């Protein structure tokens, strides 16, 4: 009798269509609680011995991987894999795949929502009115049409953001050393040569780049000083891109007029994080891509990545984060009859 195949989802939810896809494949679906601790995660992995994991909430590191001897694929429910220890997965022959672009439009819409709420001071005005204050006397708002929106990174999310921003009358510029000139030309967006140059000319800076050692705290005391006085910062990418301590100081000094943050250095953020109570900051709990439409697209892509790889089918090369394990012949999937040639370039 063959052992049942299990897929573990790190988090309590998965889109119904993605869940149905797992069930149709005759595979069991197991969920962890939200943001499982290492102890909870390793317990689930040891008990259920999944061959695939849909990584939604929390970190997935070496300790967890060592509790999962049958694990062959970790599929990120989204594009960014900074919550997964990719080096540890590579050392153990575990394939890491991602679902790029599936939630891009939803995140771009949330970016614009944070931008408008922050610049237009919606949250403090709502709070004031509900507290019985009519703050029209002395209030002076900001018109965003004609302002410059600077995008740090110009992937799928930033491109959608650029289109939405231009529709609001914003002048959009972007920096991305990896993007082709043709992408900027197609979107009608001016390419900027460096982050510092972009920070110096933008009225509103929005972050759309991955978190890696080179981008950790890229927004810090020095870079914040480069930004224009009374400019704004929006982050729907990764919290670690910003030094929250330095941002708080820049906000309290008045140099930065406001910030819209959907991501934080620690998630969930500590209740005593001072940014939570800063009047000029709009905060949301990392929900930019959490819409029904995006959840369906991301969930299906994440699940399909596992099912296709376990079945020995090819997936798009840009989805595989650590293709070197196939070239080296160290992928655990190869023991399941997967042909390493499927992942050769060309």
Coordinates of N, CA and C in Angstrom, one line a residue, residues 90-231:
X90 N 18.5 24.6 -1.0 CA 19.4 24.1 -2.0 C 20.4 23.1 -1.5
X91 N 20.9 23.3 -0.3 CA 21.8 22.3 0.3 C 21.1 20.9 0.5
X92 N 19.8 21.0 0.7 CA 19.1 19.7 0.9 C 18.4 19.2 -0.3
X93 N 18.6 19.8 -1.4 CA 18.0 19.4 -2.7 C 16.5 19.6 -2.8
X94 N 16.0 20.6 -2.1 CA 14.6 20.9 -2.1 C 14.4 22.1 -3.1
X95 N 13.5 21.9 -4.1 CA 13.2 22.9 -5.1 C 12.4 24.0 -4.5
X96 N 12.7 25.3 -4.7 CA 12.0 26.4 -4.3 C 11.4 27.1 -5.6
X97 N 10.1 27.2 -5.6 CA 9.4 27.9 -6.7 C 8.6 29.0 -6.2
X98 N 8.2 29.9 -7.1 CA 7.5 31.1 -6.7 C 6.4 31.4 -7.8
X99 N 5.5 32.3 -7.4 CA 4.3 32.6 -8.3 C 4.4 34.1 -8.7
X100 N 5.3 34.5 -9.5 CA 5.5 35.9 -9.8 C 4.4 36.5 -10.7
X101 N 4.0 37.7 -10.3 CA 3.1 38.4 -11.2 C 1.6 38.2 -10.9
X102 N 1.3 37.1 -10.2 CA -0.1 36.7 -10.1 C -0.9 37.7 -9.2
X103 N -0.2 38.3 -8.3 CA -1.0 39.3 -7.4 C -0.5 40.7 -7.7
X104 N 0.1 41.0 -8.9 CA 0.7 42.3 -9.2 C -0.3 43.4 -9.2
X105 N -1.4 43.2 -9.9 CA -2.4 44.3 -10.0 C -3.0 44.6 -8.6
X106 N -3.3 43.6 -7.8 CA -3.8 43.9 -6.5 C -2.9 44.7 -5.6
X107 N -1.6 44.3 -5.7 CA -0.6 45.1 -4.9 C -0.4 46.5 -5.4
X108 N -0.5 46.6 -6.7 CA -0.4 48.0 -7.3 C -1.6 48.8 -6.9
X109 N -2.7 48.3 -6.9 CA -3.9 49.0 -6.4 C -3.8 49.5 -4.9
X110 N -3.2 48.5 -4.1 CA -3.0 48.9 -2.7 C -2.0 49.9 -2.5
X111 N -0.9 49.9 -3.4 CA 0.1 50.9 -3.4 C -0.5 52.3 -3.6
X112 N -1.4 52.4 -4.6 CA -2.1 53.7 -4.9 C -3.0 54.1 -3.8
X113 N -3.7 53.1 -3.2 CA -4.6 53.4 -2.0 C -3.8 54.0 -0.9
X114 N -2.6 53.4 -0.6 CA -1.8 53.9 0.5 C -1.3 55.3 0.2
X115 N -0.9 55.5 -1.1 CA -0.4 56.8 -1.5 C -1.4 57.8 -1.3
X116 N -2.6 57.6 -1.8 CA -3.7 58.6 -1.6 C -4.1 58.8 -0.2
X117 N -4.2 57.8 0.6 CA -4.5 57.9 2.0 C -3.5 58.7 2.8
X118 N -2.2 58.4 2.4 CA -1.1 59.1 3.1 C -1.0 60.6 2.7
X119 N -0.9 60.8 1.4 CA -0.8 62.2 1.0 C -2.0 63.1 1.3
X120 N -3.2 62.5 1.2 CA -4.4 63.2 1.5 C -4.8 63.2 3.0
X121 N -3.9 62.6 3.8 CA -4.1 62.6 5.3 C -5.5 62.1 5.7
X122 N -5.9 61.0 5.0 CA -7.3 60.5 5.2 C -7.4 60.0 6.7
X123 N -6.5 59.2 7.1 CA -6.6 58.5 8.4 C -6.7 59.5 9.6
X124 N -5.8 60.5 9.7 CA -5.9 61.4 10.8 C -7.1 62.3 10.7
X125 N -7.6 62.6 9.5 CA -8.8 63.4 9.3 C -10.0 62.6 9.8
X126 N -10.1 61.3 9.4 CA -11.2 60.5 9.9 C -11.2 60.4 11.4
X127 N -10.0 60.2 12.0 CA -9.9 60.1 13.5 C -10.3 61.4 14.1
X128 N -9.9 62.5 13.6 CA -10.2 63.8 14.2 C -11.7 64.0 14.2
X129 N -12.3 63.7 13.0 CA -13.8 64.0 12.9 C -14.6 63.1 13.8
X130 N -14.2 61.8 14.0 CA -14.8 60.9 14.9 C -14.6 61.3 16.3
X131 N -13.5 62.0 16.6 CA -13.3 62.4 18.0 C -14.0 63.8 18.2
X132 N -14.7 64.3 17.2 CA -15.5 65.5 17.5 C -14.8 66.8 17.0
X133 N -13.7 66.6 16.2 CA -12.9 67.8 15.8 C -13.2 68.1 14.3
X134 N -13.6 69.4 14.0 CA -13.8 69.8 12.7 C -12.6 70.6 12.2
X135 N -11.7 69.9 11.5 CA -10.3 70.4 11.3 C -10.1 71.1 10.0
X136 N -11.2 71.5 9.4 CA -11.1 72.3 8.1 C -10.4 73.6 8.3
X137 N -10.7 74.4 9.4 CA -9.9 75.6 9.6 C -8.4 75.3 9.8
X138 N -7.6 75.9 9.0 CA -6.1 75.7 9.1 C -5.6 74.5 8.3
X139 N -6.5 73.7 7.7 CA -6.1 72.5 6.9 C -5.6 72.9 5.6
X140 N -4.5 72.4 5.1 CA -4.0 72.6 3.7 C -3.6 71.3 3.1
X141 N -4.3 70.8 2.2 CA -4.0 69.6 1.6 C -3.0 69.7 0.4
X142 N -2.7 68.5 -0.2 CA -1.7 68.4 -1.2 C -2.4 67.8 -2.5
X143 N -2.2 68.5 -3.6 CA -2.7 68.0 -4.9 C -1.6 67.1 -5.5
X144 N -1.9 65.9 -5.8 CA -0.9 65.0 -6.3 C -0.6 65.1 -7.8
X145 N -1.6 65.5 -8.6 CA -1.4 65.7 -10.0 C -0.2 66.6 -10.3
X146 N 0.7 66.1 -11.1 CA 1.9 66.9 -11.4 C 3.1 66.6 -10.6
X147 N 2.8 65.8 -9.5 CA 3.9 65.4 -8.6 C 4.7 64.3 -9.3
X148 N 5.9 64.0 -8.8 CA 6.7 62.9 -9.4 C 6.7 61.7 -8.5
X149 N 6.3 60.6 -9.0 CA 6.3 59.3 -8.3 C 7.5 58.5 -8.8
X150 N 8.4 58.2 -7.8 CA 9.6 57.4 -8.1 C 9.4 56.0 -7.7
X151 N 9.6 55.1 -8.6 CA 9.4 53.6 -8.3 C 10.8 53.0 -8.2
X152 N 11.1 52.4 -7.1 CA 12.4 51.7 -6.9 C 12.1 50.2 -7.2
X153 N 12.5 49.8 -8.4 CA 12.2 48.5 -8.9 C 11.1 48.7 -10.0
X154 N 11.2 47.9 -11.1 CA 10.2 48.1 -12.2 C 9.8 46.8 -12.7
X155 N 9.4 45.9 -11.8 CA 8.8 44.6 -12.2 C 7.3 44.8 -12.5
X156 N 6.6 43.6 -12.4 CA 5.2 43.6 -12.7 C 4.4 44.6 -11.9
X157 N 4.6 44.5 -10.5 CA 3.8 45.4 -9.6 C 4.1 46.9 -9.9
X158 N 5.3 47.2 -10.1 CA 5.7 48.6 -10.3 C 5.1 49.1 -11.7
X159 N 5.1 48.2 -12.7 CA 4.5 48.6 -14.0 C 3.1 48.9 -13.9
X160 N 2.3 48.0 -13.1 CA 0.9 48.3 -12.9 C 0.7 49.6 -12.1
X161 N 1.6 49.8 -11.1 CA 1.5 51.1 -10.3 C 1.8 52.3 -11.2
X162 N 2.7 52.2 -12.1 CA 3.0 53.3 -13.0 C 1.8 53.6 -13.9
X163 N 1.1 52.6 -14.4 CA -0.1 52.9 -15.2 C -1.2 53.6 -14.4
X164 N -1.4 53.1 -13.2 CA -2.4 53.7 -12.3 C -2.0 55.1 -11.9
X165 N -0.7 55.3 -11.6 CA -0.2 56.6 -11.2 C -0.3 57.6 -12.3
X166 N 0.0 57.2 -13.5 CA -0.1 58.2 -14.6 C -1.6 58.6 -14.9
X167 N -2.5 57.6 -14.6 CA -3.9 58.0 -14.7 C -4.4 59.0 -13.7
X168 N -3.6 59.2 -12.6 CA -3.9 60.2 -11.6 C -3.2 61.5 -11.9
X169 N -2.4 61.5 -13.0 CA -1.7 62.7 -13.4 C -0.3 62.8 -12.8
X170 N 0.2 61.7 -12.2 CA 1.6 61.7 -11.7 C 2.6 61.6 -12.8
X171 N 3.7 62.2 -12.6 CA 4.8 62.0 -13.5 C 5.6 60.8 -12.9
X172 N 5.8 59.7 -13.6 CA 6.4 58.5 -13.1 C 7.8 58.3 -13.6
X173 N 8.7 58.1 -12.7 CA 10.1 57.7 -13.0 C 10.4 56.4 -12.3
X174 N 11.4 55.7 -12.7 CA 11.7 54.4 -12.0 C 13.2 54.1 -12.2
X175 N 13.6 53.3 -11.2 CA 15.0 52.8 -11.2 C 14.9 51.2 -11.1
X176 N 15.6 50.6 -12.0 CA 15.7 49.1 -11.9 C 16.9 48.7 -12.8
X177 N 18.0 48.3 -12.2 CA 19.2 47.9 -13.0 C 19.0 46.6 -13.8
X178 N 18.0 45.8 -13.5 CA 17.8 44.6 -14.1 C 16.8 44.7 -15.3
X179 N 16.0 45.7 -15.3 CA 14.9 45.8 -16.4 C 15.5 46.3 -17.7
X180 N 14.9 45.8 -18.8 CA 15.3 46.2 -20.1 C 14.8 47.6 -20.4
X181 N 15.6 48.4 -21.3 CA 15.1 49.7 -21.7 C 13.8 49.6 -22.4
X182 N 13.5 48.5 -23.1 CA 12.2 48.4 -23.8 C 11.0 48.4 -22.8
X183 N 11.2 47.9 -21.6 CA 10.1 47.9 -20.6 C 9.8 49.3 -20.2
X184 N 10.8 50.2 -20.0 CA 10.5 51.6 -19.7 C 9.9 52.3 -20.8
X185 N 10.3 52.0 -22.0 CA 9.8 52.7 -23.2 C 8.3 52.3 -23.4
X186 N 8.0 51.0 -23.2 CA 6.7 50.5 -23.4 C 5.7 51.1 -22.5
X187 N 6.2 51.4 -21.2 CA 5.3 52.0 -20.2 C 5.3 53.6 -20.2
X188 N 6.2 54.1 -21.0 CA 6.3 55.6 -21.1 C 6.9 56.2 -19.8
X189 N 7.8 55.4 -19.1 CA 8.3 55.8 -17.9 C 9.8 56.2 -18.0
X190 N 10.2 57.3 -17.5 CA 11.6 57.7 -17.5 C 12.5 56.8 -16.7
X191 N 13.6 56.3 -17.3 CA 14.5 55.5 -16.5 C 15.5 56.4 -15.8
X192 N 15.7 56.1 -14.5 CA 16.6 56.9 -13.6 C 17.9 56.0 -13.4
X193 N 19.0 56.6 -13.4 CA 20.3 55.8 -13.4 C 20.7 55.3 -12.0
X194 N 20.2 55.9 -10.9 CA 20.6 55.4 -9.6 C 19.5 55.6 -8.6
X195 N 19.5 54.9 -7.5 CA 18.5 55.1 -6.4 C 18.6 56.5 -5.9
X196 N 19.8 57.0 -5.6 CA 20.0 58.3 -5.0 C 19.4 59.4 -5.9
X197 N 19.6 59.3 -7.2 CA 19.1 60.3 -8.1 C 17.5 60.2 -8.1
X198 N 17.0 59.0 -8.0 CA 15.5 58.9 -7.9 C 15.0 59.5 -6.6
X199 N 15.7 59.2 -5.5 CA 15.2 59.8 -4.2 C 15.3 61.3 -4.2
X200 N 16.2 61.9 -4.9 CA 16.4 63.3 -4.9 C 15.3 64.1 -5.7
X201 N 14.7 63.4 -6.7 CA 13.8 64.1 -7.6 C 12.3 63.7 -7.3
X202 N 12.1 62.6 -6.6 CA 10.7 62.2 -6.4 C 10.0 62.9 -5.2
X203 N 8.7 63.2 -5.5 CA 7.9 63.7 -4.4 C 7.3 62.6 -3.6
X204 N 7.1 61.5 -4.2 CA 6.6 60.2 -3.6 C 7.5 59.1 -4.0
X205 N 8.0 58.4 -3.1 CA 8.9 57.2 -3.4 C 8.1 55.9 -3.0
X206 N 8.1 55.0 -4.0 CA 7.4 53.7 -3.7 C 8.3 52.6 -4.0
X207 N 8.4 51.6 -3.0 CA 9.4 50.5 -3.1 C 8.8 49.3 -3.7
X208 N 9.5 48.7 -4.7 CA 9.0 47.6 -5.4 C 10.1 46.6 -5.8
X209 N 11.0 46.4 -4.8 CA 12.2 45.6 -5.1 C 12.3 44.5 -4.1
X210 N 13.0 43.4 -4.4 CA 13.1 42.3 -3.4 C 14.0 42.6 -2.3
X211 N 13.8 41.9 -1.2 CA 14.7 42.0 0.0 C 15.8 41.0 -0.1
X212 N 17.0 41.5 -0.1 CA 18.2 40.7 -0.2 C 19.3 41.5 0.6
X213 N 20.5 40.9 0.8 CA 21.5 41.6 1.5 C 21.8 43.0 0.9
X214 N 21.8 43.1 -0.4 CA 22.1 44.4 -1.0 C 21.1 45.5 -0.8
X215 N 19.8 45.0 -0.5 CA 18.7 46.0 -0.4 C 18.3 46.1 1.1
X216 N 18.8 45.4 2.0 CA 18.5 45.5 3.4 C 18.7 46.9 3.9
X217 N 17.7 47.5 4.5 CA 17.8 48.9 5.0 C 18.3 49.9 3.9
X218 N 17.9 49.7 2.7 CA 18.3 50.6 1.6 C 17.7 52.0 1.9
X219 N 16.6 52.1 2.6 CA 16.1 53.3 3.1 C 16.5 53.5 4.5
X220 N 17.5 54.4 4.7 CA 18.1 54.6 6.0 C 18.2 56.1 6.3
X221 N 18.9 56.4 7.3 CA 19.1 57.9 7.7 C 19.7 58.6 6.5
X222 N 20.7 58.1 5.9 CA 21.4 58.7 4.8 C 20.5 58.9 3.6
X223 N 19.8 57.8 3.2 CA 18.9 57.9 2.0 C 17.7 58.8 2.2
X224 N 17.2 58.8 3.5 CA 16.1 59.6 3.8 C 16.4 61.1 3.7
X225 N 17.7 61.4 4.0 CA 18.1 62.8 3.9 C 18.2 63.3 2.5
X226 N 18.5 62.3 1.6 CA 18.5 62.6 0.1 C 17.1 62.9 -0.4
X227 N 16.1 62.3 0.2 CA 14.7 62.6 -0.3 C 14.4 64.1 -0.1
X228 N 13.5 64.5 -0.9 CA 13.1 65.9 -0.9 C 12.4 66.2 0.4
X229 N 12.6 67.4 1.0 CA 11.8 67.8 2.1 C 10.3 67.7 1.9
X230 N 9.6 67.2 2.8 CA 8.1 67.0 2.7 C 7.7 66.0 1.6
X231 N 8.5 65.1 1.4 CA 8.2 64.0 0.5 C 7.6 62.8 1.2

